[in-house]
C-alpha positions as CSV (number, residue, x, y, z in Angstrom):
1,M,-24.9,9.7,-12.0
2,R,-23.4,11.7,-14.8
3,Y,-22.3,8.6,-16.8
4,F,-25.1,6.2,-17.5
5,P,-23.7,2.6,-17.3
6,V,-24.6,0.6,-20.4
7,F,-23.2,-2.5,-22.1
8,I,-22.9,-2.2,-25.9
9,D,-23.3,-5.2,-28.2
10,A,-19.9,-5.5,-29.9
11,Q,-20.8,-8.2,-32.4
12,N,-20.7,-5.9,-35.4
13,L,-19.2,-2.9,-33.8
14,Q,-16.8,-0.8,-35.9
15,C,-14.2,1.0,-33.6
16,L,-11.6,3.5,-34.6
17,I,-8.4,4.3,-32.6
18,V,-6.5,7.4,-33.5
19,G,-2.9,7.1,-32.2
20,A,-0.8,4.0,-31.7
21,G,1.4,4.5,-28.6
22,E,1.2,2.4,-25.5
23,V,-2.0,4.1,-24.3
24,A,-3.7,3.4,-27.6
25,A,-2.4,-0.2,-27.4
26,R,-4.2,-0.7,-24.1
27,K,-7.5,0.4,-25.7
28,L,-6.8,-1.9,-28.6
29,E,-6.2,-4.9,-26.3
30,L,-9.3,-4.0,-24.4
31,M,-11.5,-3.9,-27.5
32,L,-10.1,-7.3,-28.7
33,K,-11.6,-8.9,-25.7
34,S,-14.9,-8.4,-27.7
35,P,-15.7,-9.3,-31.3
36,A,-15.5,-5.7,-32.4
37,N,-13.5,-4.7,-35.6
38,V,-10.8,-2.2,-34.8
39,T,-9.1,0.3,-37.2
40,V,-5.9,2.0,-35.9
41,V,-4.8,5.1,-37.7
42,A,-1.4,6.7,-36.9
43,P,1.8,7.7,-38.7
44,W,3.9,5.8,-36.2
45,M,3.0,2.6,-34.2
46,C,4.6,1.2,-31.1
47,K,5.7,-2.4,-31.0
48,T,2.6,-3.6,-29.0
49,V,0.3,-2.3,-31.7
50,Q,2.5,-3.7,-34.5
51,R,2.1,-7.2,-33.0
52,Y,-1.5,-7.1,-34.1
53,D,-0.7,-6.6,-37.8
54,G,-2.6,-9.4,-39.6
55,H,-5.0,-10.0,-36.7
56,P,-8.5,-10.8,-38.2
57,Q,-10.2,-8.0,-36.2
58,V,-7.5,-5.4,-36.7
59,T,-6.7,-3.0,-39.6
60,L,-3.6,-0.9,-39.2
61,V,-3.4,2.3,-41.3
62,H,0.0,4.0,-41.3
63,R,-0.8,7.7,-41.9
64,T,-2.2,10.7,-40.2
65,F,-5.9,11.0,-39.4
66,E,-8.3,12.0,-42.2
67,D,-11.9,13.2,-41.6
68,N,-13.4,10.3,-43.6
69,D,-11.7,7.8,-41.2
70,L,-14.9,8.3,-39.1
71,A,-17.2,7.0,-41.8
72,H,-19.2,4.0,-40.8
73,K,-17.7,3.9,-37.3
74,N,-19.7,3.4,-34.1
75,M,-17.1,4.6,-31.7
76,V,-13.6,6.3,-31.6
77,F,-10.8,6.4,-29.1
78,V,-8.5,9.4,-29.6
79,A,-5.0,8.8,-28.0
80,T,-2.6,11.4,-29.6
81,D,-0.4,14.1,-28.1
82,D,-1.9,16.7,-30.4
83,E,-4.5,18.6,-28.4
84,A,-5.8,20.4,-31.4
85,L,-6.3,17.2,-33.4
86,N,-8.0,15.6,-30.4
87,A,-10.4,18.4,-30.1
88,R,-11.1,18.4,-33.9
89,I,-11.8,14.6,-33.9
90,H,-14.1,15.1,-30.8
91,T,-16.1,17.7,-32.7
92,L,-16.4,15.7,-35.9
93,A,-17.4,12.5,-34.0
94,K,-20.2,14.3,-32.2
95,Q,-21.5,15.8,-35.5
96,Q,-21.5,12.3,-37.1
97,K,-23.1,10.7,-34.0
98,V,-20.0,8.6,-33.3
99,L,-19.3,7.9,-29.7
100,V,-16.0,9.5,-28.8
101,N,-13.5,9.0,-26.0
102,V,-10.5,11.3,-25.8
103,V,-8.1,9.5,-23.5
104,D,-7.3,11.4,-20.3
105,N,-9.5,14.3,-21.2
106,T,-12.9,13.7,-19.5
107,P,-14.6,16.9,-20.8
108,L,-14.1,15.6,-24.4
109,C,-15.5,12.1,-23.6
110,Q,-19.0,11.1,-24.5
111,F,-18.3,7.7,-22.9
112,I,-15.6,6.5,-20.6
113,T,-14.1,3.0,-20.3
114,P,-14.8,1.5,-16.8
115,S,-12.5,-0.7,-14.8
116,I,-13.5,-4.3,-15.8
117,I,-13.6,-7.6,-14.1
118,D,-13.9,-10.0,-16.9
119,R,-15.4,-13.4,-16.2
120,S,-17.3,-13.7,-19.5
121,P,-20.2,-14.1,-19.8
122,I,-20.1,-12.3,-16.4
123,T,-18.7,-8.9,-16.8
124,I,-18.4,-6.3,-13.9
125,A,-17.7,-2.7,-14.8
126,L,-16.7,-0.1,-12.2
127,S,-16.4,3.6,-12.8
128,S,-15.7,6.7,-10.7
129,G,-16.5,9.1,-13.6
130,G,-12.8,9.7,-13.9
131,V,-12.5,11.4,-10.5
132,A,-10.9,8.7,-8.4
133,P,-8.9,6.2,-10.5
134,V,-6.8,5.0,-7.6
135,L,-9.8,4.3,-5.4
136,L,-11.3,2.4,-8.4
137,R,-8.3,0.2,-8.7
138,Y,-8.5,-0.5,-4.9
139,L,-12.1,-1.5,-5.2
140,R,-11.4,-3.7,-8.1
141,Q,-8.7,-5.6,-6.2
142,K,-11.1,-6.2,-3.4
143,L,-13.8,-7.5,-5.8
144,E,-11.2,-9.7,-7.6
145,S,-10.4,-11.4,-4.3
146,V,-13.9,-12.5,-3.6
147,I,-15.3,-13.3,-7.0
148,P,-14.4,-16.9,-8.0
149,A,-12.1,-17.1,-11.0
150,N,-14.4,-19.7,-12.6
151,I,-17.6,-17.8,-12.1
152,S,-17.9,-17.7,-15.9
153,R,-18.9,-21.4,-15.7
154,L,-21.8,-20.5,-13.5
155,G,-22.9,-17.9,-16.1
156,D,-22.9,-20.6,-18.8
157,F,-24.7,-23.0,-16.5
158,S,-27.4,-20.5,-15.7
159,E,-28.0,-19.8,-19.3
160,K,-28.4,-23.5,-20.0
161,F,-31.1,-24.1,-17.4
162,R,-32.9,-20.7,-17.4
163,E,-35.8,-21.9,-19.5
164,K,-36.2,-25.2,-17.5
165,V,-36.5,-23.2,-14.3
166,K,-39.1,-20.9,-15.8
167,Q,-41.1,-23.9,-16.9
168,S,-40.8,-25.6,-13.5
169,L,-41.4,-22.8,-11.1
170,N,-44.3,-20.3,-11.2
171,G,-43.7,-16.7,-10.5
172,V,-40.7,-14.4,-10.5
173,T,-40.2,-14.6,-6.7
174,A,-40.1,-18.4,-6.6
175,R,-37.5,-18.5,-9.4
176,R,-35.4,-15.8,-7.8
177,Y,-35.3,-17.6,-4.4
178,F,-34.4,-20.8,-6.2
179,W,-31.5,-19.3,-8.2
180,E,-30.3,-17.5,-5.0
181,E,-30.1,-21.0,-3.3
182,V,-28.2,-22.4,-6.3
183,F,-25.7,-19.5,-6.5
184,D,-25.1,-19.6,-2.8
185,G,-24.9,-23.4,-2.4
186,D,-23.2,-26.6,-3.3
187,I,-24.3,-26.7,-6.9
188,A,-22.4,-23.5,-7.7
189,E,-19.3,-24.9,-6.0
190,L,-19.5,-28.0,-8.2
191,V,-19.9,-25.9,-11.3
192,E,-17.0,-23.7,-10.5
193,K,-14.8,-26.7,-9.9
194,G,-15.8,-28.1,-13.3
195,Q,-17.8,-31.1,-11.9
196,T,-20.6,-30.4,-14.4
197,E,-22.2,-33.9,-14.3
198,K,-22.6,-33.9,-10.5
199,A,-23.8,-30.3,-10.6
200,E,-26.5,-31.0,-13.2
201,H,-27.7,-34.0,-11.2
202,Q,-27.9,-32.0,-8.0
203,F,-29.6,-29.2,-9.9
204,S,-32.2,-31.5,-11.2
205,L,-32.9,-32.8,-7.6
206,A,-33.0,-29.3,-6.2
207,L,-35.4,-28.1,-8.9
208,Q,-37.7,-31.1,-8.2
209,A,-37.5,-30.3,-4.5
210,A,-38.3,-26.6,-5.1
211,A,-41.3,-27.5,-7.2
212,T,-42.7,-29.7,-4.4
213,D,-41.4,-27.6,-1.5
214,K,-38.9,-30.3,-0.3
215,K,-35.4,-29.6,0.8
216,P,-32.6,-31.7,-0.8
217,E,-29.7,-33.2,1.2
218,G,-26.8,-30.8,1.9
219,Q,-23.1,-31.2,1.5
220,V,-20.0,-31.3,3.8
221,Y,-16.9,-29.2,3.2
222,L,-13.7,-30.1,5.0
223,V,-12.0,-26.7,5.2
224,G,-8.4,-26.1,6.3
225,A,-8.4,-23.0,8.5
226,G,-4.6,-22.6,8.4
227,P,-2.3,-22.0,11.4
228,G,-4.3,-19.1,12.9
229,D,-3.8,-15.8,11.1
230,P,-7.1,-15.1,9.2
231,D,-5.1,-13.5,6.4
232,L,-3.7,-16.9,5.5
233,L,-7.2,-18.4,4.7
234,T,-7.7,-19.3,1.1
235,F,-10.4,-17.3,-0.8
236,R,-12.4,-20.5,-1.2
237,A,-12.2,-21.3,2.5
238,L,-13.5,-17.8,3.4
239,R,-16.3,-18.0,0.8
240,L,-17.5,-21.3,2.2
241,M,-17.4,-20.2,5.8
242,Q,-19.6,-17.3,4.8
243,K,-22.1,-19.6,3.1
244,A,-22.3,-22.3,5.8
245,D,-25.5,-23.2,7.6
246,V,-23.6,-25.3,10.2
247,V,-19.9,-24.9,11.2
248,V,-18.3,-27.8,13.1
249,Y,-15.0,-26.5,14.4
250,D,-12.1,-27.7,16.5
251,R,-9.8,-26.3,19.2
252,L,-7.1,-25.2,16.8
253,V,-9.4,-22.8,14.9
254,S,-8.4,-19.3,16.1
255,P,-11.1,-16.9,17.5
256,Q,-10.1,-14.4,14.7
257,I,-11.0,-17.0,12.0
258,L,-14.2,-18.0,13.8
259,E,-15.3,-14.3,13.6
260,L,-15.4,-14.6,9.8
261,V,-18.0,-17.4,9.8
262,R,-21.5,-16.3,8.7
263,R,-23.2,-14.7,11.6
264,D,-26.4,-16.7,11.6
265,A,-24.7,-20.1,11.1
266,E,-24.9,-22.7,13.9
267,K,-21.5,-23.2,15.4
268,I,-20.7,-26.5,17.0
269,Y,-17.5,-26.9,19.0
270,V,-15.9,-30.4,18.8
271,G,-12.4,-29.6,20.0
272,K,-10.0,-32.1,21.4
273,S,-7.2,-31.5,23.9
274,K,-5.0,-34.0,25.8
275,S,-7.3,-36.6,27.5
276,N,-10.3,-34.4,27.0
277,H,-12.4,-34.9,23.9
278,S,-15.6,-32.7,23.9
279,L,-17.0,-35.2,21.4
280,P,-15.5,-38.5,20.3
281,Q,-14.4,-38.8,16.7
282,D,-17.1,-41.2,15.7
283,E,-19.8,-38.9,17.0
284,I,-18.2,-35.9,15.1
285,N,-18.4,-38.0,11.9
286,L,-22.1,-38.8,12.5
287,L,-22.9,-35.2,13.5
288,M,-21.8,-34.1,10.0
289,V,-23.8,-36.8,8.4
290,N,-26.9,-35.9,10.3
291,E,-26.6,-32.2,9.6
292,A,-26.1,-32.8,5.9
293,K,-29.1,-35.1,5.7
294,K,-31.2,-32.3,7.2
295,G,-30.3,-30.3,4.0
296,N,-27.7,-28.1,5.7
297,R,-24.4,-26.9,4.1
298,V,-21.9,-28.1,6.6
299,V,-18.4,-26.7,7.0
300,R,-16.0,-28.9,9.0
301,L,-13.5,-26.2,10.0
302,K,-10.1,-27.6,11.0
303,G,-6.9,-25.9,12.1
304,G,-4.1,-26.3,9.5
305,D,-4.8,-28.7,6.7
306,P,-7.5,-31.4,6.9
307,F,-5.2,-34.1,5.5
308,I,-2.2,-33.5,7.7
309,F,-2.9,-34.9,11.2
310,G,-6.4,-33.6,10.9
311,R,-8.3,-36.9,10.6
312,G,-9.8,-35.6,7.4
313,G,-9.5,-39.0,5.8
314,E,-11.4,-40.7,8.6
315,E,-14.2,-38.2,8.3
316,I,-14.5,-38.6,4.6
317,Q,-14.7,-42.4,4.9
318,T,-17.8,-41.9,7.1
319,L,-19.3,-39.5,4.6
320,I,-18.8,-41.9,1.7
321,K,-20.4,-44.7,3.8
322,H,-23.5,-42.6,4.2
323,N,-23.6,-41.3,0.6
324,I,-23.0,-37.7,1.7
325,E,-21.5,-35.4,-1.0
326,F,-18.3,-33.6,0.2
327,Q,-15.4,-31.5,-0.9
328,V,-12.0,-30.8,0.6
329,V,-10.4,-27.3,0.8
330,P,-6.7,-27.4,1.7
331,G,-5.2,-25.0,4.2
332,I,-1.7,-23.9,5.1
333,T,-0.5,-26.6,7.5
334,A,0.8,-25.7,10.9
335,A,4.4,-26.7,10.0
336,S,4.6,-24.3,7.1
337,G,2.9,-21.5,8.9
338,A,4.9,-21.8,12.1
339,A,8.2,-22.2,10.3
340,S,7.6,-19.2,8.0
341,Y,6.5,-16.9,10.8
342,A,9.4,-18.0,13.0
343,G,12.0,-17.4,10.2
344,I,13.0,-21.0,10.0
345,P,13.0,-22.4,6.4
346,L,12.1,-26.0,6.5
347,T,14.5,-26.8,3.7
348,H,17.8,-25.0,2.9
349,R,20.7,-26.1,0.6
350,D,23.2,-25.7,3.4
351,H,21.1,-27.4,6.1
352,A,18.3,-29.7,5.0
353,Q,17.5,-31.5,1.8
354,S,14.3,-33.1,3.1
355,V,11.6,-32.4,5.7
356,M,9.5,-34.9,7.6
357,F,6.2,-34.4,9.5
358,A,5.5,-36.6,12.6
359,T,3.0,-36.7,15.4
360,G,4.3,-36.2,18.9
361,H,1.1,-37.4,20.5
362,L,1.6,-39.7,23.4
363,K,0.0,-43.1,23.4
364,N,0.3,-45.2,26.6
365,G,3.2,-43.1,27.8
366,T,5.3,-43.7,24.6
367,I,5.6,-42.2,21.2
368,E,5.6,-45.0,18.6
369,L,7.7,-43.6,15.7
370,N,10.4,-44.8,13.3
371,W,13.1,-43.0,15.2
372,S,16.0,-44.2,13.1
373,A,14.3,-42.6,10.0
374,L,13.8,-39.3,11.9
375,A,17.2,-39.0,13.4
376,H,19.1,-37.9,10.3
377,T,21.3,-34.9,9.7
378,N,20.6,-32.7,6.7
379,Q,16.9,-33.2,7.4
380,T,14.2,-31.1,9.2
381,V,11.7,-32.9,11.4
382,V,8.5,-31.2,12.5
383,F,6.5,-32.7,15.4
384,Y,2.8,-31.9,15.7
385,M,1.3,-32.0,19.2
386,G,4.8,-32.6,20.5
387,L,5.0,-30.3,23.6
388,T,3.9,-32.9,26.2
389,G,6.2,-35.6,24.7
390,L,9.1,-33.2,24.3
391,P,11.5,-35.0,26.8
392,V,10.8,-38.3,25.0
393,I,11.4,-36.7,21.5
394,C,14.7,-35.3,22.5
395,E,15.9,-38.5,24.2
396,K,14.9,-40.7,21.3
397,L,16.5,-38.5,18.6
398,I,19.8,-38.4,20.5
399,E,19.6,-42.2,21.3
400,H,19.2,-42.9,17.5
401,G,22.1,-40.8,16.4
402,L,21.4,-37.0,16.3
403,P,24.0,-34.9,18.0
404,S,22.9,-33.6,21.4
405,N,23.7,-30.0,20.2
406,T,21.2,-30.3,17.3
407,P,19.1,-27.1,17.3
408,I,15.4,-27.3,18.2
409,A,12.6,-24.7,18.2
410,L,9.3,-24.6,19.9
411,V,6.7,-22.3,18.2
412,Q,3.6,-21.5,20.2
413,Q,0.4,-19.9,18.8
414,A,2.1,-19.6,15.4
415,T,1.2,-16.7,13.1
416,L,-0.8,-14.9,15.8
417,S,0.2,-11.9,17.8
418,E,0.7,-14.2,20.8
419,Q,3.3,-16.2,18.9
420,K,6.3,-17.3,21.0
421,V,9.5,-19.0,19.8
422,V,11.9,-20.8,22.2
423,T,15.1,-22.2,20.7
424,G,17.8,-24.5,22.2
425,T,19.3,-27.8,21.6
426,L,18.1,-31.4,22.1
427,A,20.2,-31.5,25.2
428,D,19.0,-28.3,26.9
429,I,15.6,-27.3,25.6
430,T,13.6,-29.1,28.3
431,Q,15.5,-27.3,31.0
432,K,14.8,-23.8,29.8
433,P,12.4,-21.8,31.9
434,E,10.7,-20.4,28.8
435,T,9.8,-24.0,27.7
436,A,8.0,-24.7,30.9
437,A,5.8,-21.6,30.3
438,L,4.6,-22.8,26.9
439,K,1.2,-24.3,26.2
440,P,-0.4,-26.0,23.3
441,P,-0.8,-25.5,20.4
442,T,3.0,-25.6,20.1
443,L,5.0,-27.0,17.2
444,V,8.4,-28.6,17.5
445,I,11.0,-28.1,14.8
446,V,14.3,-30.1,14.8
447,G,17.3,-29.5,12.6
448,T,20.1,-27.1,11.8
449,V,17.7,-24.9,9.9
450,V,16.7,-23.6,13.4
451,S,20.1,-21.9,13.6
452,L,18.7,-19.4,11.0
453,H,15.9,-18.2,13.3
454,S,17.9,-15.4,14.8
455,Q,18.9,-14.1,11.4
456,L,15.6,-14.6,9.5
457,D,13.1,-13.9,12.2
458,W,10.8,-11.2,10.9
459,F,7.6,-11.6,12.8
460,T,8.2,-12.1,16.5
461,P,6.0,-9.5,18.3
462,G,8.1,-6.9,20.2
463,K,11.2,-7.5,18.1
464,S,12.7,-4.3,16.7
């Protein structure tokens, strides 16, 4: 480790920047994330640097560098095109014990600026010692995607309660285990979401429980798993899946997504298919309640979005009835995912000015819907769970006024490599051999936007 990583207190730091081009401007902007005072010396200054004229932390000096510019400085960035000047400033700075960084010249750097992920008071610095900047940017992107944007709130929260935890729990190990539970659990999620009052209440209960070796009640997260492709999960969904003690999942959660669940979490399948419910809805609701009361962090993983034909509202009502804390994490609903991956825009100025979602689930041999509201031109209608009732859907839409040649698409296994799209019209779709081969989950899209599929299809496997 050639470069020793260290964080410098910038409260009274005096920084000099020699040069005022765009490279120097980036160093200036970086330093202004801290309380440091910055002096910029250069005969010419770019517009970015000029914008900081009058800034309370910035002094702009319009002239060439002079040796006494280093007086009373703690660090200096050198960003000029004059190699001789850069080398001279490097030598002077070392003689005067001023930390020096000559931009893009690692041998003349006593320190280097790392790649920074700023979530103040949490700051993460990455460095390759100047040898692999592209790899560094790649790693930073990866970290940015998994570190919550609001983790700074968690830093402030930790500072607020640090002393209280020290007073309540004896020993470094006990305190470390407690904080790990907090950071990995429901309290951290509440803090990140800005629900401070709830978080502080739960923190108090958790600290009490830790002091008496009792486990507090857990929480339930209703998480939308999206239409199937794991790349379409939200960051928050993935984070919670990897924290869960218990995962209750349904039939529409793809195996690829289930693979991302924490390895040692208990996985409970509660999927439903036509006339075959592995567990009735009421029992699913109580299952979540009971697991949370045991102190478990429960993720209720649902295909698509929990609030769009996902019975999320019913499940929440049960949780409220039993005083179980919960949160909802939206997911990409099947209609949006299927349409996007099939190249069928749900709205289009030339085709559809509105879109409606409806359930095609059969009840007593019929589908009870407001057909007259659904059978409109210049509108897209998406039927969830509509494959079994497809003949009824086509018949009713024609009966209530849609032309029999209205385009219709069936999208099976949307967003996955097994995706299949069958198109036709209301009049002929049920007679197509390809339709007979389809199986759930299949989404039904009706409207003239379907005519754009052949032109806009970008995903269908095997298409050149």
